[in-house]
Coordinates of C-alpha atoms in Angstrom, one line a residue:
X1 CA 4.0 16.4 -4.8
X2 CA 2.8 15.6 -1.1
X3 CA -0.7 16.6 0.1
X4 CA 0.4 19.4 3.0
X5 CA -1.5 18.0 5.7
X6 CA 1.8 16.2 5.5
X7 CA 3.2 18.8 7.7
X8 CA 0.2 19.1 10.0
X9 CA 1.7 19.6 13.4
X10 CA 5.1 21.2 12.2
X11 CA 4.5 24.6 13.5
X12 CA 4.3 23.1 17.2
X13 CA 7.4 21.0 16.8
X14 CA 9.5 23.9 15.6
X15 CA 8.1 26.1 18.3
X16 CA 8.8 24.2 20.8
X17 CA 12.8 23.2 19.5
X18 CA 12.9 27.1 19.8
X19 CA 12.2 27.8 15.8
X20 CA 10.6 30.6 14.6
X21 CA 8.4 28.4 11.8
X22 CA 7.2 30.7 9.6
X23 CA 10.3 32.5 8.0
X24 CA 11.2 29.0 7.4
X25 CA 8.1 28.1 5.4
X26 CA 8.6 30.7 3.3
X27 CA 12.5 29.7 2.6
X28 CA 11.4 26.6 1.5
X29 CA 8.6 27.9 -0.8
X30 CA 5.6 27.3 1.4
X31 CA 3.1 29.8 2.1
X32 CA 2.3 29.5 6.2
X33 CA -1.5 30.2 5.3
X34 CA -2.0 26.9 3.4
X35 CA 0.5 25.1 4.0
X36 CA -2.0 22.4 5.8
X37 CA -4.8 22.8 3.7
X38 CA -6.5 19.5 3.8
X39 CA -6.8 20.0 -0.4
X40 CA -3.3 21.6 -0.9
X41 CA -0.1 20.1 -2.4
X42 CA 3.3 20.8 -1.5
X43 CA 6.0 19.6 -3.6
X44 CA 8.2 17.3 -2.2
X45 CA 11.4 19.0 -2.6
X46 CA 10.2 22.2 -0.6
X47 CA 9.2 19.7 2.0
X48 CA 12.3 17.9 2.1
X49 CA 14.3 21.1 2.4
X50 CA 12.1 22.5 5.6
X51 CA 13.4 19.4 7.7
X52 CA 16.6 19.8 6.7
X53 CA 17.3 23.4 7.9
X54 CA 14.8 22.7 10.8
X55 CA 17.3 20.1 11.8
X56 CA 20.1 22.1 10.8
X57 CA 18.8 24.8 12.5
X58 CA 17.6 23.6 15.8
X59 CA 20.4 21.1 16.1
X60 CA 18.2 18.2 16.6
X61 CA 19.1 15.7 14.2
X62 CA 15.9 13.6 15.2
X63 CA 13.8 16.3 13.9
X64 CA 12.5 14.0 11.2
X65 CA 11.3 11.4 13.5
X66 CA 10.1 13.5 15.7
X67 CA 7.4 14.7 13.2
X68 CA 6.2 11.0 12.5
X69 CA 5.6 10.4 16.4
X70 CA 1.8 11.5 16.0
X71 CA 1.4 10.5 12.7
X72 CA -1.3 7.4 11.9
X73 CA -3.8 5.7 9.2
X74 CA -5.9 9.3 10.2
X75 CA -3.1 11.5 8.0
X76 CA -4.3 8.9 5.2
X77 CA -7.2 10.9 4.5
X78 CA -9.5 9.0 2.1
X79 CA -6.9 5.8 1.7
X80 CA -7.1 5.7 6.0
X81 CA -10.4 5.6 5.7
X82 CA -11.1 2.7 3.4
X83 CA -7.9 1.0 5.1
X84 CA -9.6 1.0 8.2
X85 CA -12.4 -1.1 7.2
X86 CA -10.4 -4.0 5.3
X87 CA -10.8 -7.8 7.4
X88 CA -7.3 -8.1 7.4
X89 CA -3.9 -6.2 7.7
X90 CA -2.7 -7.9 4.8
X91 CA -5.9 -6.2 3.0
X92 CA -5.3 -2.9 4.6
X93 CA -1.6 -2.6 3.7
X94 CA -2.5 -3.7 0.2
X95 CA -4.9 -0.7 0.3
X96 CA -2.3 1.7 1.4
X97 CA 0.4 0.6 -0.9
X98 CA -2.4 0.8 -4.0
X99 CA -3.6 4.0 -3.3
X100 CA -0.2 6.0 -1.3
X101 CA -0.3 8.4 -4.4
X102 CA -3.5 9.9 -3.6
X103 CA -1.6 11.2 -0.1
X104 CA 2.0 11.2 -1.7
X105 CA 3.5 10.6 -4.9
X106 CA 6.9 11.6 -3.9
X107 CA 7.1 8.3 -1.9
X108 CA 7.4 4.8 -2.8
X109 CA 6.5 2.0 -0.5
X110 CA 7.9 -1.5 -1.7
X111 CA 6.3 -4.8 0.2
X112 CA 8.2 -8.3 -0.2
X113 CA 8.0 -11.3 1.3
X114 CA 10.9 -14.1 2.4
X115 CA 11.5 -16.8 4.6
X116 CA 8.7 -15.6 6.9
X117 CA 9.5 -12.3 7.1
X118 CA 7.9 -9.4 4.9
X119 CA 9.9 -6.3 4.3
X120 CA 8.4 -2.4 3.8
X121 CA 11.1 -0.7 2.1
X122 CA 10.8 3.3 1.6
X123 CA 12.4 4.3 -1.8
X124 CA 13.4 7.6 -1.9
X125 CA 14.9 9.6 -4.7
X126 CA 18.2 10.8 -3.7
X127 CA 17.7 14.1 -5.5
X128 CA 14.3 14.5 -4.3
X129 CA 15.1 13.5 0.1
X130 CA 17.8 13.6 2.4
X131 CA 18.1 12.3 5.8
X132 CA 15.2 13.5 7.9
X133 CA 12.5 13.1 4.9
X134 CA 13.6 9.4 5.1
X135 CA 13.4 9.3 8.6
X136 CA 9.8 11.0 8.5
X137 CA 8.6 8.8 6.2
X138 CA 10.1 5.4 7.7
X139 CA 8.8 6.7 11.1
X140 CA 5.0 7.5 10.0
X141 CA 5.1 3.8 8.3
X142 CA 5.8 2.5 11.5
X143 CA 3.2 4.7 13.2
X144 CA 0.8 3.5 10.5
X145 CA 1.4 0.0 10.8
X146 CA 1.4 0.6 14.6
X147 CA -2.3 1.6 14.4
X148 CA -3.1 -1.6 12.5
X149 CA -1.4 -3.6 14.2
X150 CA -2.3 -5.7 17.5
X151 CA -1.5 -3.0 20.3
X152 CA 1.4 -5.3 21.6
X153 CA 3.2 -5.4 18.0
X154 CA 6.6 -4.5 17.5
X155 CA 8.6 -4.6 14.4
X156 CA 11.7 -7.2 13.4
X157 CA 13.3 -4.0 12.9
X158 CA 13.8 -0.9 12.2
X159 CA 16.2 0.2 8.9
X160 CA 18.2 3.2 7.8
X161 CA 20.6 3.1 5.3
X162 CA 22.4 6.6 6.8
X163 CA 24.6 6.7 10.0
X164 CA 23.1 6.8 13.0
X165 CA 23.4 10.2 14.6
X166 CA 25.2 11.1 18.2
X167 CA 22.1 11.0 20.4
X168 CA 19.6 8.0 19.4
X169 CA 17.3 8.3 22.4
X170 CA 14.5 9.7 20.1
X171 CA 14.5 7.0 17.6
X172 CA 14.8 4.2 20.8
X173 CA 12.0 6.1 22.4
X174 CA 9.6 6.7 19.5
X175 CA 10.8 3.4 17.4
X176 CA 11.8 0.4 20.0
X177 CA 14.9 -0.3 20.4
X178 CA 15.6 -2.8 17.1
X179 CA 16.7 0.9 15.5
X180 CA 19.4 -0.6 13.1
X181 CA 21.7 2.3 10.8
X182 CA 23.6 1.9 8.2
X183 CA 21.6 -1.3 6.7
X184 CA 21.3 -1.4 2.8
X185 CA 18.0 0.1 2.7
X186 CA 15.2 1.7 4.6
X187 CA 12.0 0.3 5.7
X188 CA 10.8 -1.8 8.4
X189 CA 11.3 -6.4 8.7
X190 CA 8.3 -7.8 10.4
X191 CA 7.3 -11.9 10.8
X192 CA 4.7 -12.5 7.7
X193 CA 2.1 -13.8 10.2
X194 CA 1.8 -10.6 11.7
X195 CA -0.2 -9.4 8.3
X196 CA -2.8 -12.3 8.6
X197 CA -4.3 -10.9 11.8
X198 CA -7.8 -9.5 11.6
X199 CA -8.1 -5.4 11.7
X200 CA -9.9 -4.9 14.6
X201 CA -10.7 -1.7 13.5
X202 CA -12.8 -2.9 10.7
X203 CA -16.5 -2.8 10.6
X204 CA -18.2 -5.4 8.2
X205 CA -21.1 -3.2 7.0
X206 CA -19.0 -0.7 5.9
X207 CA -16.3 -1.7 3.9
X208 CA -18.6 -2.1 0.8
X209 CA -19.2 1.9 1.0
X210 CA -15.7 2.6 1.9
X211 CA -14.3 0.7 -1.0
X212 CA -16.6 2.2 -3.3
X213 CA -15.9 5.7 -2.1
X214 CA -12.1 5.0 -3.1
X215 CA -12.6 3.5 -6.4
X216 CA -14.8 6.6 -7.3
X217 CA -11.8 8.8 -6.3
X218 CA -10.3 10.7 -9.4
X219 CA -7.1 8.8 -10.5
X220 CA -3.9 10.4 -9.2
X221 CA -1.8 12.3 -11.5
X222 CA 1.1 10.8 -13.6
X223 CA -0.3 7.4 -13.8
X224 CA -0.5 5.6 -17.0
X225 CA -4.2 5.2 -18.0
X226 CA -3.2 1.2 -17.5
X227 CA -2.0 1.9 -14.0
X228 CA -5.1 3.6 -13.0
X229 CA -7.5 0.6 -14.6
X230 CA -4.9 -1.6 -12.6
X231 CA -5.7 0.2 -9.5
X232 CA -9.9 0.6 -9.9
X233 CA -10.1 -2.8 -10.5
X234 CA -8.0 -3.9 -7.3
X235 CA -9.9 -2.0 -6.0
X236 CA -13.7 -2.9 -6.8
X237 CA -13.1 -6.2 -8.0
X238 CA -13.5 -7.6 -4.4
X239 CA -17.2 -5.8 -4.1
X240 CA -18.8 -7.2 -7.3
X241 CA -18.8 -4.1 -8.5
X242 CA -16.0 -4.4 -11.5
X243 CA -17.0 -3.8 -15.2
X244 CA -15.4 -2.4 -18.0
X245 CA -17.8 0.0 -18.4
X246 CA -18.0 1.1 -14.7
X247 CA -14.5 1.3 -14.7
X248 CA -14.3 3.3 -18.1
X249 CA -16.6 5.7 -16.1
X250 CA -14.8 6.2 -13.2
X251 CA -11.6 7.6 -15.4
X252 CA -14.5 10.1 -17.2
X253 CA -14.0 7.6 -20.4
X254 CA -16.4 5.6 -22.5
X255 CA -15.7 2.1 -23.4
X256 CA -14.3 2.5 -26.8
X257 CA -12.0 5.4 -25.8
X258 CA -10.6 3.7 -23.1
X259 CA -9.8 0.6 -25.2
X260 CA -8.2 2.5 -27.9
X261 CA -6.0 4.5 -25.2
X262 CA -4.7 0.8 -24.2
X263 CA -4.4 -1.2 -27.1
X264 CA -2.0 1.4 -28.5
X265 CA 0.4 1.4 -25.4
X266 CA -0.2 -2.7 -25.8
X267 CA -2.6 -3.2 -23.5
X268 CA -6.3 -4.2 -22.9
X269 CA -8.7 -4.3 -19.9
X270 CA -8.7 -8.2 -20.5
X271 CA -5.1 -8.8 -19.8
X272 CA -4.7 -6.0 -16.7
X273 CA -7.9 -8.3 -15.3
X274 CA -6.2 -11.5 -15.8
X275 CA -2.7 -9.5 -14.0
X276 CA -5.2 -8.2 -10.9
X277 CA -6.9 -12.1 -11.0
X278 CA -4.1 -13.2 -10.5
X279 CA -2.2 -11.3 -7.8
X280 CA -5.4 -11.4 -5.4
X281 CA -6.2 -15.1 -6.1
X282 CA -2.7 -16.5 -5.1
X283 CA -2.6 -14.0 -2.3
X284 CA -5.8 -15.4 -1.2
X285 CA -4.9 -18.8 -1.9
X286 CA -2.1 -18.4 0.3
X287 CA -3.5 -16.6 3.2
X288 CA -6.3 -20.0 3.6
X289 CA -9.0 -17.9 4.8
X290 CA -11.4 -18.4 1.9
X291 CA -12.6 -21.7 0.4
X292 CA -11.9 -21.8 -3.5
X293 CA -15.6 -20.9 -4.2
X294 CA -15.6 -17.7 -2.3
X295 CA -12.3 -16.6 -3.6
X296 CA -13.9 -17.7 -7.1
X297 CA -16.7 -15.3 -6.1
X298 CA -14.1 -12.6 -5.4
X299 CA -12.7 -12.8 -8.4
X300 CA -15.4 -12.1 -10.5
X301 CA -16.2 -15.9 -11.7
X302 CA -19.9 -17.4 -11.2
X303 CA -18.6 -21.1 -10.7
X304 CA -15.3 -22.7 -8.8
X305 CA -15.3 -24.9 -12.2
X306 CA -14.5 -20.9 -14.2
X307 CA -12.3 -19.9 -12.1
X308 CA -10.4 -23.1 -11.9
X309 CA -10.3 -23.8 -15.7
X310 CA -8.7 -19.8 -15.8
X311 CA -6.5 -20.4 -13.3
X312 CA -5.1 -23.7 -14.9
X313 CA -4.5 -22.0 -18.0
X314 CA -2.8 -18.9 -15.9
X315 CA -0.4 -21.1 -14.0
X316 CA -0.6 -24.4 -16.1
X317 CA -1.6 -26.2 -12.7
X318 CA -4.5 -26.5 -10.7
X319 CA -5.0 -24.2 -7.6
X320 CA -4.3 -27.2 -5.1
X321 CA -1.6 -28.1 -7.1
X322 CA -0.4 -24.1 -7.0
X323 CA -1.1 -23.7 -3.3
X324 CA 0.9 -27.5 -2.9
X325 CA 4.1 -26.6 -4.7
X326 CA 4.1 -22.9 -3.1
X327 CA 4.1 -24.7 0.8
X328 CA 6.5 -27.5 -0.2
X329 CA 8.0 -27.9 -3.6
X330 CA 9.7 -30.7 -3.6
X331 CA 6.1 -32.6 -2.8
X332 CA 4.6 -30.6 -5.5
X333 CA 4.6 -33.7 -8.0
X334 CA 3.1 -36.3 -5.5
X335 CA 0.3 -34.0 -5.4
X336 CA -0.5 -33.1 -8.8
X337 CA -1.3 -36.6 -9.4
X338 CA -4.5 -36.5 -6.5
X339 CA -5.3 -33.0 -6.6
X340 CA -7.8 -33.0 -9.6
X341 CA -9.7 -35.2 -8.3
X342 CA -10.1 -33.0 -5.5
X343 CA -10.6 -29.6 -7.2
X344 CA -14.0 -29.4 -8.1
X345 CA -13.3 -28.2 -11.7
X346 CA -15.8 -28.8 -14.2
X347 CA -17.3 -27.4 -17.8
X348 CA -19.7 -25.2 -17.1
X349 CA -20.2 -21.8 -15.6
X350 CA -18.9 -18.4 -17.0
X351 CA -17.3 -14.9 -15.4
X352 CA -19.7 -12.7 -14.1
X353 CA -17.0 -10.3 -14.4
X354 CA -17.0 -8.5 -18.0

C-alpha cells in the first residue's frame, strides 16, 4: 500500500499531457474523490498501473519522472517532518530509510556504503512496478535528497536498470545529465562525504519534539513486533527517552506481553538494543563528530567506562582500536597495543538505559 497523497499533483499532469484523469482513476481502481486524502491508502499495484496507461496513453514515456519533479521531504508527511530537524543528512536519511513505511510500504530503499561512495538503491517488486513507478520513485529520492542537500549538490549518478527511452530531455532536465540506463540496478551513487554535511534545515530546539512525535506514531502494518521495537528504539534512543516499558507502551503492550511476543520468535528487547547500540555507535564513531562520552551518552550508558566495557565485549576490541582498524587495517595491530591506555575505560558506572 502507498499513502495517496502519493499521487498529489497527478490530475494537473495528466491534464496538461491532454488526459482526461478521472476515467483513468477509476480503471485503475481509484476513486477520484479520495484519491489524495492526506489519511488514504492506495495500493501499490493500482498505482503502478495509472502510470503505465498514463504513459501509454499520452505517449510520454517520461511520465513517471515527470510526477517526481515537485516532489520533496514535504510529501513525507510525519517522517519529513522529523527528517527535517535531524543535525546531519546522514541522521535525516537514516530517518527516512527507518520510517519509509509509514508513507510507503510498497518501496524499499537500500543505503550502502564503498570506497567513498554510498549507493541508494530502489528495490522494486517486478510483479508489483514497471517502468514509470521506478522512475517515479528513483526521481522523488532524488528530489528528496535534493532538498537535504547543499543547494549546489548533484548526484554521482543517476541509475536505471531499463533502456533509456527515445527522447531523454526530461530526465537530463529534471535529473542532471549523469542519467545512466541500463545499469544493474536503480538508485542514485553519491561521494560518502556528501552525508556528513549539517541539515541546514534543522532547528536544535526542536528535534527533541519531532523525534518524539515519530516514535509515538502507531507502528506500520506488516512489521514483526521485533521490527517495530527495532525501529522505536532507533528512534528514541538518541533523546534519552528509551525504556522497555516506554517502548512496550508505544506498541499498546505491557512489559510482560511484549517479552513473551519476542522470546517465542527468539528474540528479546536486550539483544534488539545491543543490535540498535551497535549500528548507531559505529556509525557515530565513524562520522568523528561526537567524543566517546557523548556518543556513550547517546547510547543510553551513564559512564564512557560502560559503554566501553559493552562495546569491547560487542566487537572484542576497544572503540579506538574499532575506529583504527575501520580507517586503516593493516595498522590496526600497532594500535591495539596503545589504544587502552588511551580509552578511558574503567569499572564503574552502569546503563541508564533499561
Amino acid at each position: 500500500m502507498i499513502r495517496s497523497t502519493a499521487l498529489s499533483g497527478y490530475i494537473e499532469l495528466a491534464e496538461s499531457v491532454g488526459l482526461n484523469p478521472h476515467p483513468l482513476l477509476r480503471v485503475s481502481g481509484i476513486d477520484p474523490s479520495r484519491y489524495a486524502s492526506p489519511t488514504g491508502w492506495i495500493p501499490a499495484r493500482a498505482v503502478d498501473h495509472l502510470l503505465e496507461i498514463s504513459a501509454e496513453q499520452s505517449g510520454h514515456a517520461d511520465f513517471g519522472i515527470r510526477m517526481s519533479a515537485d516532489r520533496g521531504v514535504s510529501h513525507l508527511g510525519a517522517i519529513g517532518l522529523v527528517a527535517r530537524e535531524e543535525p546531519d543528512l546522514r541522521s535525516a536519511v537514516n530517518i527516512i530509510l527507518r520510517h519509509l513505511n509509514l508513507h510507503n510500504e510498497a518501496v524499499e530503499l537500500r543505503l550502502s556504503e564503498a570506497q567513498g561512495l554510498t549507493i541508494f538503491e530502489s528495490v522494486p517488486s517486478p510483479d508489483t512496478f514497471h517502468r514509470q513507478s521506478v522512475e517515479f520513485a528513483v526521481g522523488s529520492m532524488y528530489r528528496i535528497l535534493s532538498d537535504l542537500m547543499p543547494a549546489d549538490w548533484a548526484p554521482s549518478a543517476i541509475y536505471f536498470s531499463h533502456s533509456a527511452p527515445a527522447d531523454v530531455s526530461t530526465h537530463r532536465r529534471l535529473l542532471g545529465d549523469r542519467v545512466i540506463f541500463d545499469h544493474d540496478f536503480n538508485g542514485i551513487v553519491t561521494p560518502t562525504s556528501d552525508l556528513d554535511q549539517p541539515n541546514l534545515l534543522a532547528d536544535p530546539l526542536l528535534r527533541p519534539f519531532a523525534q518524539e512525535y515519530l516514535g509515538l506514531l502507531a507502528p506500520a502494518a506488516g512489521l514483526t513486533l521485533a521490527q517495530q521495537v527495532h525501529e522505536l528504539i532507533a528512534t528514541l534512543l538518541p533523546e534519552a527517552h528509551c525504556s522497555v516499558d516506554r517502548v512496550a507502551h508505544t506498541l499498546n503492550l505491557d512489559r510482560r506481553t511484549m517479552h513473551r511476543r519476542l522470546s517465542a520468535t527468539g528474540d528479546s528487547y536486550s539483544s534488539i538494543l545491543d543490535q540498535v547500540r551497535s549500528e548507531q555507535a559505529t556509525a557515530a564513531i565513524l562520522k568523528e563528530r561526537s567524543t566517546l562520552t557523548e556518543i556513550a551518552t547517546e547510547m543510553g550508558f551513564s559512564e564512557l567506562s560502560a559503554f566501553s566495557r559493552w562495546f569491547r565485549q560487542r566487537f572484542g576490541v576497544s572503540p579506538r582500536q574499532w575506529a583504527s582498524q575501520q580507517r586503516s587495517p593493516e595498522q590496526a595491530a600497532p594500535e591495539q597495543q596503545t589504544a587502552a591506555s588511551t580509552d578511558g575505560i574503567g569499572e564503574g558506572g552502569g546503563r541508564r538505559t533499561s
